[in-house]
PDB file of C-alpha atoms in Angstrom:
ATOM      1  CA  MET P   1      33.271  24.555 -34.500  1.00 34.00           C
ATOM      2  CA  SER P   2      34.190  20.887 -34.797  1.00 34.00           C
ATOM      3  CA  PRO P   3      31.392  18.326 -34.598  1.00 33.00           C
ATOM      4  CA  GLN P   4      30.898  16.589 -31.284  1.00 33.00           C
ATOM      5  CA  THR P   5      30.653  12.858 -30.846  1.00 30.00           C
ATOM      6  CA  VAL P   6      27.510  11.838 -28.956  1.00 29.00           C
ATOM      7  CA  VAL P   7      27.780   8.630 -27.015  1.00 31.00           C
ATOM      8  CA  THR P   8      24.435   6.935 -26.368  1.00 32.00           C
ATOM      9  CA  GLN P   9      24.277   4.527 -23.458  1.00 36.00           C
ATOM     10  CA  MET P  10      21.439   2.038 -23.631  1.00 37.00           C
ATOM     11  CA  ARG P  11      20.040   0.180 -20.621  1.00 40.00           C
ATOM     12  CA  PRO P  12      21.704  -3.139 -19.852  1.00 42.00           C
ATOM     13  CA  PRO P  13      19.713  -6.263 -20.771  1.00 42.00           C
ATOM     14  CA  ALA P  14      17.029  -7.337 -18.314  1.00 41.00           C
ATOM     15  CA  GLU P  15      18.868 -10.461 -17.215  1.00 42.00           C
ATOM     16  CA  SER P  16      21.659  -8.314 -15.771  1.00 41.00           C
ATOM     17  CA  LEU P  17      19.234  -6.545 -13.425  1.00 48.00           C
ATOM     18  CA  GLU P  18      18.624  -8.883 -10.498  1.00 73.00           C
ATOM     19  CA  LEU P  19      17.622  -8.564  -6.895  1.00 91.00           C
ATOM     20  CA  GLU P  20      20.030  -6.407  -4.903  1.00 94.00           C
ATOM     21  CA  THR P  21      20.484  -6.785  -1.174  1.00 95.00           C
ATOM     22  CA  GLY P  22      22.723  -5.098   1.339  1.00 96.00           C
ATOM     23  CA  SER P  23      22.993  -4.175   5.025  1.00 96.00           C
ATOM     24  CA  PHE P  24      23.853  -1.012   6.933  1.00 97.00           C
ATOM     25  CA  ARG P  25      22.321  -2.427  10.134  1.00 94.00           C
ATOM     26  CA  ASP P  26      24.429  -2.627  13.313  1.00 89.00           C
ATOM     27  CA  ALA P  27      24.142  -6.316  14.095  1.00 85.00           C
ATOM     28  CA  ALA P  28      25.482  -5.667  17.596  1.00 79.00           C
ATOM     29  CA  VAL P  29      22.380  -3.702  18.570  1.00 80.00           C
ATOM     30  CA  PRO P  30      19.712  -6.103  19.928  1.00 78.00           C
ATOM     31  CA  PHE P  31      16.113  -5.840  18.808  1.00 82.00           C
ATOM     32  CA  ALA P  32      13.783  -6.569  21.742  1.00 76.00           C
ATOM     33  CA  ARG P  33      10.335  -5.213  20.956  1.00 83.00           C
ATOM     34  CA  SER P  34       6.730  -6.362  21.299  1.00 89.00           C
ATOM     35  CA  SER P  35       5.560  -4.297  18.312  1.00 94.00           C
ATOM     36  CA  LEU P  36       6.716  -3.116  14.904  1.00 96.00           C
ATOM     37  CA  ILE P  37       6.119   0.106  12.972  1.00 98.00           C
ATOM     38  CA  ILE P  38       5.657  -0.792   9.296  1.00 98.00           C
ATOM     39  CA  ALA P  39       5.444   1.939   6.650  1.00 98.00           C
ATOM     40  CA  SER P  40       4.851   2.116   2.908  1.00 98.00           C
ATOM     41  CA  TYR P  41       6.000   5.029   0.774  1.00 98.00           C
ATOM     42  CA  ASN P  42       5.913   5.713  -2.934  1.00 97.00           C
ATOM     43  CA  ILE P  43       8.978   7.973  -2.792  1.00 97.00           C
ATOM     44  CA  ARG P  44       8.695   8.983  -6.468  1.00 94.00           C
ATOM     45  CA  TYR P  45      12.514   8.966  -6.846  1.00 94.00           C
ATOM     46  CA  ALA P  46      12.690  11.699  -4.163  1.00 95.00           C
ATOM     47  CA  VAL P  47      12.128  14.444  -6.721  1.00 93.00           C
ATOM     48  CA  GLY P  48       9.463  16.370  -4.757  1.00 88.00           C
ATOM     49  CA  SER P  49       5.717  16.727  -4.475  1.00 71.00           C
ATOM     50  CA  PHE P  50       4.932  18.836  -7.564  1.00 53.00           C
ATOM     51  CA  LEU P  51       3.830  16.187 -10.087  1.00 48.00           C
ATOM     52  CA  ILE P  52       1.635  18.289 -12.414  1.00 48.00           C
ATOM     53  CA  SER P  53       3.447  21.627 -12.184  1.00 47.00           C
ATOM     54  CA  GLY P  54       6.801  19.899 -12.564  1.00 45.00           C
ATOM     55  CA  SER P  55       5.583  18.174 -15.717  1.00 44.00           C
ATOM     56  CA  LEU P  56       4.267  21.442 -17.201  1.00 44.00           C
ATOM     57  CA  LEU P  57       7.586  23.180 -16.496  1.00 47.00           C
ATOM     58  CA  ARG P  58       9.522  20.389 -18.223  1.00 46.00           C
ATOM     59  CA  ARG P  59       7.262  20.607 -21.272  1.00 55.00           C
ATOM     60  CA  ALA P  60       7.873  24.369 -21.391  1.00 51.00           C
ATOM     61  CA  GLY P  61      11.608  23.739 -21.390  1.00 55.00           C
ATOM     62  CA  LEU P  62      12.008  25.059 -17.845  1.00 49.00           C
ATOM     63  CA  SER P  63      13.980  22.362 -16.106  1.00 61.00           C
ATOM     64  CA  TRP P  64      17.428  22.302 -14.521  1.00 52.00           C
ATOM     65  CA  PRO P  65      18.865  18.776 -14.601  1.00 67.00           C
ATOM     66  CA  SER P  66      22.126  20.003 -13.107  1.00 80.00           C
ATOM     67  CA  ARG P  67      20.267  20.780  -9.894  1.00 84.00           C
ATOM     68  CA  ARG P  68      18.650  17.372  -9.641  1.00 85.00           C
ATOM     69  CA  PRO P  69      21.426  15.521  -7.706  1.00 95.00           C
ATOM     70  CA  ALA P  70      21.440  18.087  -4.899  1.00 95.00           C
ATOM     71  CA  LEU P  71      17.638  18.254  -4.837  1.00 93.00           C
ATOM     72  CA  VAL P  72      17.254  14.458  -4.480  1.00 96.00           C
ATOM     73  CA  GLU P  73      19.995  14.354  -1.845  1.00 97.00           C
ATOM     74  CA  ARG P  74      18.124  16.926   0.249  1.00 96.00           C
ATOM     75  CA  HIS P  75      14.889  14.997  -0.095  1.00 97.00           C
ATOM     76  CA  LEU P  76      16.541  11.748   0.958  1.00 98.00           C
ATOM     77  CA  ARG P  77      17.831  13.437   4.101  1.00 97.00           C
ATOM     78  CA  ARG P  78      14.317  14.744   4.768  1.00 97.00           C
ATOM     79  CA  ALA P  79      12.790  11.297   4.274  1.00 98.00           C
ATOM     80  CA  ALA P  80      15.370   9.673   6.573  1.00 98.00           C
ATOM     81  CA  LEU P  81      14.586  12.255   9.263  1.00 98.00           C
ATOM     82  CA  ALA P  82      10.855  11.672   8.924  1.00 97.00           C
ATOM     83  CA  PHE P  83      11.266   7.905   9.427  1.00 98.00           C
ATOM     84  CA  THR P  84      13.375   8.392  12.576  1.00 97.00           C
ATOM     85  CA  ASP P  85      12.427  11.580  14.482  1.00 97.00           C
ATOM     86  CA  GLY P  86       8.937  10.458  15.516  1.00 96.00           C
ATOM     87  CA  LYS P  87       7.209  13.700  14.499  1.00 96.00           C
ATOM     88  CA  ARG P  88       5.119  12.671  11.447  1.00 97.00           C
ATOM     89  CA  LEU P  89       5.064   8.960  12.299  1.00 97.00           C
ATOM     90  CA  PRO P  90       6.685   6.717  14.913  1.00 97.00           C
ATOM     91  CA  PRO P  91      10.268   5.660  14.072  1.00 97.00           C
ATOM     92  CA  ALA P  92       9.849   2.989  11.399  1.00 98.00           C
ATOM     93  CA  ASP P  93      11.213  -0.557  11.708  1.00 97.00           C
ATOM     94  CA  ILE P  94      10.230  -1.602   8.177  1.00 98.00           C
ATOM     95  CA  VAL P  95       9.805   0.651   5.127  1.00 98.00           C
ATOM     96  CA  ALA P  96       8.441  -0.467   1.751  1.00 98.00           C
ATOM     97  CA  LEU P  97       9.399   1.818  -1.125  1.00 98.00           C
ATOM     98  CA  GLN P  98       7.942   2.186  -4.592  1.00 97.00           C
ATOM     99  CA  GLU P  99       9.476   4.176  -7.463  1.00 95.00           C
ATOM    100  CA  ALA P 100      12.862   3.730  -5.880  1.00 97.00           C
ATOM    101  CA  ASP P 101      15.103   4.633  -8.823  1.00 95.00           C
ATOM    102  CA  LYS P 102      18.638   3.339  -9.192  1.00 96.00           C
ATOM    103  CA  GLU P 103      21.014   5.765 -10.903  1.00 96.00           C
ATOM    104  CA  THR P 104      18.496   7.338 -13.316  1.00 94.00           C
ATOM    105  CA  ARG P 105      18.975  10.867 -14.618  1.00 92.00           C
ATOM    106  CA  ARG P 106      15.605  11.872 -13.194  1.00 93.00           C
ATOM    107  CA  ALA P 107      16.850  10.818  -9.727  1.00 94.00           C
ATOM    108  CA  GLY P 108      20.092  12.742 -10.187  1.00 95.00           C
ATOM    109  CA  GLY P 109      22.103   9.523 -10.386  1.00 96.00           C
ATOM    110  CA  HIS P 110      21.161   8.496  -6.869  1.00 97.00           C
ATOM    111  CA  ASP P 111      20.460   4.912  -5.729  1.00 97.00           C
ATOM    112  CA  ILE P 112      17.327   5.685  -3.745  1.00 97.00           C
ATOM    113  CA  ALA P 113      16.849   2.427  -1.824  1.00 98.00           C
ATOM    114  CA  ARG P 114      20.515   1.917  -0.969  1.00 98.00           C
ATOM    115  CA  GLU P 115      21.103   5.493   0.136  1.00 98.00           C
ATOM    116  CA  LEU P 116      17.954   5.643   2.257  1.00 98.00           C
ATOM    117  CA  ALA P 117      18.835   2.287   3.851  1.00 98.00           C
ATOM    118  CA  ALA P 118      22.287   3.667   4.659  1.00 98.00           C
ATOM    119  CA  ALA P 119      20.807   6.771   6.252  1.00 98.00           C
ATOM    120  CA  LEU P 120      18.381   4.658   8.296  1.00 98.00           C
ATOM    121  CA  LYS P 121      21.005   2.023   9.165  1.00 97.00           C
ATOM    122  CA  MET P 122      18.803  -0.759   7.817  1.00 97.00           C
ATOM    123  CA  ASP P 123      19.005  -3.917   5.715  1.00 97.00           C
ATOM    124  CA  TYR P 124      17.582  -3.490   2.228  1.00 98.00           C
ATOM    125  CA  ALA P 125      16.387  -5.582  -0.696  1.00 98.00           C
ATOM    126  CA  SER P 126      15.714  -3.867  -4.011  1.00 97.00           C
ATOM    127  CA  ALA P 127      14.063  -5.274  -7.149  1.00 96.00           C
ATOM    128  CA  LEU P 128      14.423  -3.318 -10.401  1.00 93.00           C
ATOM    129  CA  THR P 129      11.632  -3.268 -12.957  1.00 88.00           C
ATOM    130  CA  ASN P 130      13.896  -4.280 -15.821  1.00 81.00           C
ATOM    131  CA  LEU P 131      12.467  -1.643 -18.157  1.00 72.00           C
ATOM    132  CA  PRO P 132      12.436  -2.823 -21.792  1.00 67.00           C
ATOM    133  CA  ARG P 133      14.633  -0.824 -24.135  1.00 61.00           C
ATOM    134  CA  ASP P 134      12.433  -1.297 -27.218  1.00 61.00           C
ATOM    135  CA  ALA P 135       8.998  -0.239 -25.890  1.00 56.00           C
ATOM    136  CA  GLU P 136       8.067   3.434 -25.999  1.00 57.00           C
ATOM    137  CA  PRO P 137       5.272   4.965 -23.890  1.00 53.00           C
ATOM    138  CA  HIS P 138       1.863   5.015 -25.588  1.00 55.00           C
ATOM    139  CA  ALA P 139      -1.096   7.386 -25.274  1.00 54.00           C
ATOM    140  CA  LYS P 140      -3.000   6.943 -22.046  1.00 52.00           C
ATOM    141  CA  GLN P 141      -5.379   8.735 -19.751  1.00 55.00           C
ATOM    142  CA  TRP P 142      -4.394  12.375 -19.548  1.00 48.00           C
ATOM    143  CA  TYR P 143      -4.172  12.336 -15.783  1.00 50.00           C
ATOM    144  CA  LEU P 144      -1.480   9.620 -15.941  1.00 55.00           C
ATOM    145  CA  ASP P 145       0.712  11.495 -18.393  1.00 62.00           C
ATOM    146  CA  PHE P 146       2.615  13.700 -15.936  1.00 61.00           C
ATOM    147  CA  GLU P 147       5.262  11.197 -14.909  1.00 72.00           C
ATOM    148  CA  GLU P 148       8.829  11.938 -15.910  1.00 76.00           C
ATOM    149  CA  HIS P 149       9.736   8.942 -18.078  1.00 79.00           C
ATOM    150  CA  ILE P 150      13.049   7.129 -18.107  1.00 82.00           C
ATOM    151  CA  PRO P 151      14.280   7.306 -21.729  1.00 81.00           C
ATOM    152  CA  PRO P 152      15.839   4.259 -23.465  1.00 82.00           C
ATOM    153  CA  THR P 153      19.227   5.977 -23.380  1.00 86.00           C
ATOM    154  CA  ASP P 154      19.200   6.133 -19.574  1.00 87.00           C
ATOM    155  CA  ALA P 155      21.319   3.333 -18.006  1.00 88.00           C
ATOM    156  CA  GLY P 156      19.303   3.569 -14.765  1.00 92.00           C
ATOM    157  CA  ASP P 157      16.072   1.859 -13.786  1.00 92.00           C
ATOM    158  CA  THR P 158      13.255   2.102 -11.281  1.00 93.00           C
ATOM    159  CA  GLY P 159      11.914  -0.462  -8.867  1.00 95.00           C
ATOM    160  CA  ILE P 160      10.648  -1.289  -5.398  1.00 97.00           C
ATOM    161  CA  ALA P 161      12.443  -2.045  -2.146  1.00 98.00           C
ATOM    162  CA  LEU P 162      12.084  -3.259   1.414  1.00 98.00           C
ATOM    163  CA  LEU P 163      14.133  -1.694   4.210  1.00 98.00           C
ATOM    164  CA  SER P 164      14.304  -3.250   7.685  1.00 98.00           C
ATOM    165  CA  ARG P 165      15.940  -2.869  11.087  1.00 96.00           C
ATOM    166  CA  LEU P 166      15.846  -6.666  11.254  1.00 95.00           C
ATOM    167  CA  PRO P 167      17.547  -9.078   8.831  1.00 95.00           C
ATOM    168  CA  LEU P 168      15.622  -9.532   5.601  1.00 96.00           C
ATOM    169  CA  LYS P 169      15.486 -13.194   4.619  1.00 95.00           C
ATOM    170  CA  LYS P 170      14.304 -14.976   1.475  1.00 94.00           C
ATOM    171  CA  ALA P 171      13.941 -11.780  -0.544  1.00 96.00           C
ATOM    172  CA  GLU P 172      12.318 -12.571  -3.892  1.00 95.00           C
ATOM    173  CA  ARG P 173      10.894 -10.664  -6.796  1.00 93.00           C
ATOM    174  CA  VAL P 174       7.378 -11.545  -7.867  1.00 93.00           C
ATOM    175  CA  ALA P 175       6.440 -10.822 -11.487  1.00 89.00           C
ATOM    176  CA  LEU P 176       2.892  -9.476 -11.877  1.00 92.00           C
ATOM    177  CA  PRO P 177       0.684  -9.874 -14.933  1.00 89.00           C
ATOM    178  CA  TRP P 178       0.360  -6.670 -16.957  1.00 75.00           C
ATOM    179  CA  THR P 179      -1.127  -5.711 -20.312  1.00 67.00           C
ATOM    180  CA  GLU P 180      -1.641  -1.949 -20.606  1.00 58.00           C
ATOM    181  CA  CYS P 181       1.802  -0.643 -19.878  1.00 57.00           C
ATOM    182  CA  ALA P 182       4.369  -2.423 -22.047  1.00 53.00           C
ATOM    183  CA  TRP P 183       7.035   0.169 -21.194  1.00 55.00           C
ATOM    184  CA  ARG P 184       6.593  -0.363 -17.430  1.00 67.00           C
ATOM    185  CA  PRO P 185       6.416  -4.000 -16.223  1.00 74.00           C
ATOM    186  CA  ARG P 186       4.975  -4.479 -12.774  1.00 85.00           C
ATOM    187  CA  LEU P 187       6.311  -6.520  -9.893  1.00 91.00           C
ATOM    188  CA  ALA P 188       6.121  -7.196  -6.179  1.00 96.00           C
ATOM    189  CA  LEU P 189       8.925  -7.906  -3.715  1.00 97.00           C
ATOM    190  CA  SER P 190       8.605 -10.438  -0.907  1.00 98.00           C
ATOM    191  CA  ALA P 191      10.790 -11.046   2.105  1.00 98.00           C
ATOM    192  CA  THR P 192      10.610 -12.572   5.591  1.00 97.00           C
ATOM    193  CA  ILE P 193      11.811 -11.243   8.951  1.00 96.00           C
ATOM    194  CA  GLN P 194      12.104 -13.122  12.216  1.00 93.00           C
ATOM    195  CA  VAL P 195      11.346 -11.432  15.555  1.00 91.00           C
ATOM    196  CA  GLY P 196      11.673 -13.955  18.344  1.00 88.00           C
ATOM    197  CA  ALA P 197       9.140 -16.700  17.660  1.00 88.00           C
ATOM    198  CA  VAL P 198       7.363 -14.627  15.009  1.00 92.00           C
ATOM    199  CA  LYS P 199       8.110 -15.158  11.324  1.00 94.00           C
ATOM    200  CA  LEU P 200       6.587 -12.261   9.427  1.00 96.00           C
ATOM    201  CA  HIS P 201       6.157 -12.301   5.628  1.00 97.00           C
ATOM    202  CA  LEU P 202       6.110  -9.048   3.680  1.00 98.00           C
ATOM    203  CA  PHE P 203       4.845  -8.328   0.135  1.00 98.00           C
ATOM    204  CA  ASN P 204       5.508  -4.888  -1.337  1.00 98.00           C
ATOM    205  CA  SER P 205       3.526  -4.271  -4.556  1.00 98.00           C
ATOM    206  CA  HIS P 206       3.317  -1.429  -7.060  1.00 96.00           C
ATOM    207  CA  ILE P 207       0.059  -1.989  -8.967  1.00 95.00           C
ATOM    208  CA  ASP P 208      -0.406  -0.608 -12.491  1.00 91.00           C
ATOM    209  CA  PRO P 209      -2.440   2.642 -12.581  1.00 89.00           C
ATOM    210  CA  HIS P 210      -3.002   2.277 -16.314  1.00 84.00           C
ATOM    211  CA  ALA P 211      -4.831  -1.065 -15.942  1.00 87.00           C
ATOM    212  CA  ALA P 212      -8.567  -1.553 -15.629  1.00 89.00           C
ATOM    213  CA  ILE P 213      -9.888  -2.709 -12.246  1.00 95.00           C
ATOM    214  CA  ALA P 214     -10.078  -6.363 -13.328  1.00 95.00           C
ATOM    215  CA  GLU P 215      -6.435  -6.263 -14.460  1.00 93.00           C
ATOM    216  CA  GLN P 216      -5.361  -4.605 -11.203  1.00 95.00           C
ATOM    217  CA  LEU P 217      -7.139  -7.364  -9.257  1.00 97.00           C
ATOM    218  CA  ALA P 218      -5.285  -9.984 -11.316  1.00 96.00           C
ATOM    219  CA  GLN P 219      -2.019  -8.425 -10.086  1.00 96.00           C
ATOM    220  CA  HIS P 220      -3.232  -8.663  -6.483  1.00 98.00           C
ATOM    221  CA  GLU P 221      -4.281 -12.271  -7.085  1.00 97.00           C
ATOM    222  CA  ALA P 222      -0.728 -13.136  -8.150  1.00 97.00           C
ATOM    223  CA  VAL P 223       0.507 -11.820  -4.800  1.00 98.00           C
ATOM    224  CA  LEU P 224      -2.254 -13.540  -2.878  1.00 98.00           C
ATOM    225  CA  ALA P 225      -1.378 -16.878  -4.487  1.00 97.00           C
ATOM    226  CA  ARG P 226       2.228 -16.570  -3.269  1.00 96.00           C
ATOM    227  CA  ALA P 227       1.143 -15.469   0.205  1.00 97.00           C
ATOM    228  CA  ALA P 228      -1.296 -18.414   0.457  1.00 96.00           C
ATOM    229  CA  GLU P 229       1.693 -20.766   0.383  1.00 95.00           C
ATOM    230  CA  LEU P 230       3.017 -19.296   3.656  1.00 95.00           C
ATOM    231  CA  SER P 231       2.025 -19.927   7.228  1.00 91.00           C
ATOM    232  CA  GLY P 232       2.090 -17.256   9.881  1.00 92.00           C
ATOM    233  CA  PRO P 233       1.341 -13.524   9.695  1.00 97.00           C
ATOM    234  CA  VAL P 234       1.557 -11.663   6.368  1.00 97.00           C
ATOM    235  CA  VAL P 235       1.664  -7.970   5.491  1.00 98.00           C
ATOM    236  CA  LEU P 236       0.575  -6.785   2.023  1.00 98.00           C
ATOM    237  CA  LEU P 237       1.461  -3.172   1.349  1.00 98.00           C
ATOM    238  CA  GLY P 238       2.417  -0.715  -1.337  1.00 98.00           C
ATOM    239  CA  ASP P 239       1.051   1.673  -3.918  1.00 98.00           C
ATOM    240  CA  PHE P 240      -2.104  -0.062  -5.122  1.00 98.00           C
ATOM    241  CA  ASN P 241      -3.007   2.819  -7.432  1.00 95.00           C
ATOM    242  CA  THR P 242      -6.675   2.788  -6.497  1.00 97.00           C
ATOM    243  CA  LEU P 243      -7.633   5.900  -8.459  1.00 94.00           C
ATOM    244  CA  SER P 244     -11.396   5.731  -7.863  1.00 95.00           C
ATOM    245  CA  ARG P 245     -13.683   4.715  -5.022  1.00 96.00           C
ATOM    246  CA  ASN P 246     -14.836   1.744  -7.026  1.00 97.00           C
ATOM    247  CA  SER P 247     -11.254   0.496  -7.423  1.00 97.00           C
ATOM    248  CA  CYS P 248     -10.799   0.909  -3.638  1.00 98.00           C
ATOM    249  CA  VAL P 249     -13.961  -1.065  -2.922  1.00 98.00           C
ATOM    250  CA  GLU P 250     -13.188  -3.891  -5.335  1.00 98.00           C
ATOM    251  CA  MET P 251      -9.586  -4.227  -4.102  1.00 98.00           C
ATOM    252  CA  ARG P 252     -10.708  -4.327  -0.463  1.00 98.00           C
ATOM    253  CA  ARG P 253     -13.361  -6.913  -1.276  1.00 98.00           C
ATOM    254  CA  LEU P 254     -10.755  -9.173  -2.884  1.00 98.00           C
ATOM    255  CA  LEU P 255      -8.148  -8.907  -0.121  1.00 98.00           C
ATOM    256  CA  GLU P 256     -10.706  -9.196   2.685  1.00 98.00           C
ATOM    257  CA  SER P 257     -12.137 -12.315   1.082  1.00 98.00           C
ATOM    258  CA  HIS P 258      -8.679 -13.884   1.551  1.00 98.00           C
ATOM    259  CA  GLY P 259      -8.550 -13.079   5.244  1.00 97.00           C
ATOM    260  CA  TYR P 260      -6.729  -9.725   5.158  1.00 98.00           C
ATOM    261  CA  SER P 261      -7.822  -6.533   6.891  1.00 98.00           C
ATOM    262  CA  THR P 262      -6.705  -2.913   7.022  1.00 98.00           C
ATOM    263  CA  PRO P 263      -7.307  -0.137   9.527  1.00 98.00           C
ATOM    264  CA  LEU P 264      -7.250   2.475   6.790  1.00 98.00           C
ATOM    265  CA  PRO P 265     -10.754   3.669   5.931  1.00 97.00           C
ATOM    266  CA  THR P 266     -11.560   3.829   2.242  1.00 97.00           C
ATOM    267  CA  GLY P 267     -10.921   7.387   1.139  1.00 95.00           C
ATOM    268  CA  ALA P 268      -7.949   8.147   3.388  1.00 96.00           C
ATOM    269  CA  LYS P 269      -5.876  10.690   1.442  1.00 96.00           C
ATOM    270  CA  THR P 270      -2.408   9.381   0.634  1.00 97.00           C
ATOM    271  CA  TRP P 271      -1.609  11.129  -2.690  1.00 93.00           C
ATOM    272  CA  ARG P 272      -1.903  14.726  -3.864  1.00 90.00           C
ATOM    273  CA  ALA P 273      -1.575  16.637  -7.132  1.00 83.00           C
ATOM    274  CA  GLY P 274      -2.778  20.217  -7.058  1.00 81.00           C
ATOM    275  CA  LEU P 275      -6.228  20.156  -5.456  1.00 84.00           C
ATOM    276  CA  ILE P 276      -6.741  16.430  -6.127  1.00 88.00           C
ATOM    277  CA  ARG P 277      -6.465  13.972  -3.230  1.00 92.00           C
ATOM    278  CA  LEU P 278      -6.704  10.189  -3.660  1.00 95.00           C
ATOM    279  CA  HIS P 279      -6.287   7.036  -1.606  1.00 97.00           C
ATOM    280  CA  THR P 280      -3.638   5.001  -3.445  1.00 97.00           C
ATOM    281  CA  ASP P 281      -1.383   3.581  -0.713  1.00 98.00           C
ATOM    282  CA  TRP P 282      -2.426   0.709   1.573  1.00 98.00           C
ATOM    283  CA  ILE P 283      -1.315  -1.733   4.259  1.00 98.00           C
ATOM    284  CA  PHE P 284      -3.220  -4.994   4.843  1.00 98.00           C
ATOM    285  CA  THR P 285      -2.394  -7.669   7.421  1.00 98.00           C
ATOM    286  CA  ARG P 286      -3.258 -11.296   8.048  1.00 97.00           C
ATOM    287  CA  GLY P 287      -2.733 -12.830  11.501  1.00 96.00           C
ATOM    288  CA  LEU P 288      -1.640  -9.572  13.109  1.00 96.00           C
ATOM    289  CA  GLU P 289      -3.310  -7.092  15.439  1.00 96.00           C
ATOM    290  CA  VAL P 290      -2.901  -3.476  14.313  1.00 97.00           C
ATOM    291  CA  THR P 291      -2.863  -1.131  17.302  1.00 97.00           C
ATOM    292  CA  ARG P 292      -2.229   2.222  15.531  1.00 97.00           C
ATOM    293  CA  TRP P 293      -2.085   3.623  12.026  1.00 98.00           C
ATOM    294  CA  GLY P 294      -1.623   6.921  10.254  1.00 98.00           C
ATOM    295  CA  VAL P 295      -0.709   8.953   7.145  1.00 98.00           C
ATOM    296  CA  ALA P 296       2.412  11.139   7.425  1.00 97.00           C
ATOM    297  CA  ARG P 297       1.290  14.168   5.490  1.00 94.00           C
ATOM    298  CA  GLY P 298       3.292  17.230   4.537  1.00 88.00           C
ATOM    299  CA  LEU P 299       6.631  15.561   3.900  1.00 91.00           C
ATOM    300  CA  GLY P 300       7.281  17.148   0.482  1.00 90.00           C
ATOM    301  CA  VAL P 301       9.636  14.442  -0.841  1.00 95.00           C
ATOM    302  CA  SER P 302       7.037  12.879  -3.174  1.00 95.00           C
ATOM    303  CA  ASP P 303       3.518  13.363  -4.431  1.00 93.00           C
ATOM    304  CA  HIS P 304       2.593  10.498  -2.075  1.00 96.00           C
ATOM    305  CA  TRP P 305       2.594  10.460   1.724  1.00 97.00           C
ATOM    306  CA  PRO P 306       3.830   7.530   3.808  1.00 98.00           C
ATOM    307  CA  VAL P 307       1.203   5.300   5.400  1.00 98.00           C
ATOM    308  CA  TRP P 308       2.089   3.316   8.501  1.00 98.00           C
ATOM    309  CA  VAL P 309       0.743   0.798  11.008  1.00 98.00           C
ATOM    310  CA  GLU P 310       1.882  -0.525  14.354  1.00 98.00           C
ATOM    311  CA  VAL P 311       1.432  -4.297  14.766  1.00 97.00           C
ATOM    312  CA  ASN P 312       1.362  -6.271  18.024  1.00 95.00           C
ATOM    313  CA  LEU P 313       3.893  -9.106  17.943  1.00 93.00           C
ATOM    314  CA  ASN P 314       2.515 -10.724  21.060  1.00 89.00           C
ATOM    315  CA  THR P 315      -0.618 -11.734  19.238  1.00 84.00           C
ATOM    316  CA  ALA P 316       1.331 -12.700  16.131  1.00 82.00           C
ATOM    317  CA  GLU P 317       3.281 -15.358  18.040  1.00 53.00           C
ATOM    318  CA  GLN P 318       0.078 -17.337  18.447  1.00 53.00           C
ATOM    319  CA  THR P 319      -0.612 -17.349  14.706  1.00 50.00           C
ATOM    320  CA  SER P 320       2.957 -18.261  13.757  1.00 46.00           C
ATOM    321  CA  SER P 321       3.228 -21.414  15.899  1.00 41.00           C
TER     322      SER P 321
END
């Protein structure tokens, strides 16, 4: 048998991975509403809900990468249906995504944010993490070692995104301070939407689970500093990776001290792995009245469940003037 030539494709340099925006929205359809449904979802590259068992099967050599493209495609269809059919949550107007991979092998080559935006007929803005090619994962807490890593030979990347039925304006990536996880830089994504007289600012964050509470709070403070420069209502949302009650309490204390509030009670279950349930996903608002909220459990697309709120735009108009 003749030897085979193995071609190794490395990730492109970080400077080539910039903010990506696009639109599948029908601009001819008017948007006349007095409220918005805003959701946050760590979609975990749409690979399914079995974090721990999936990791154990991979380590045992029981994985089928050839099936991954079709699996992720099915999960993206399921997610699109959940955000539109009104059964698990009201039809969403804005969706913040975390772990939205772009063309990684673990996501079956799919562009998660773009494809979901297309299915939902929304605008989208996507910020890739710009994973370094020369930093390998290090030992960490055992309960954080089940993630399927993106190897240096994978040309894809992961990131966060904002999807919207209204035009997304001034989309911008916000670098967050990080120390523990050199192979996984952290970032937030900001954007603005205009609904009548209301200018609403959004910040989607994916906070580092490997960091100590003080380091997590420093990442929130970087977002708060940017939001403090803006007038009018603000929504802070995302996967805050609050893995203990103490981390929930400290995070709430910080955000509430800056004038933000959330309807989600501490301890609301938004993430599952086996019998473990944690509250990791949050939505906070400033200058907005929240009239409803919920957690869309049982979706099966990710180990997280979408969280959502409905905000009253009539009250927001007063704060944006």
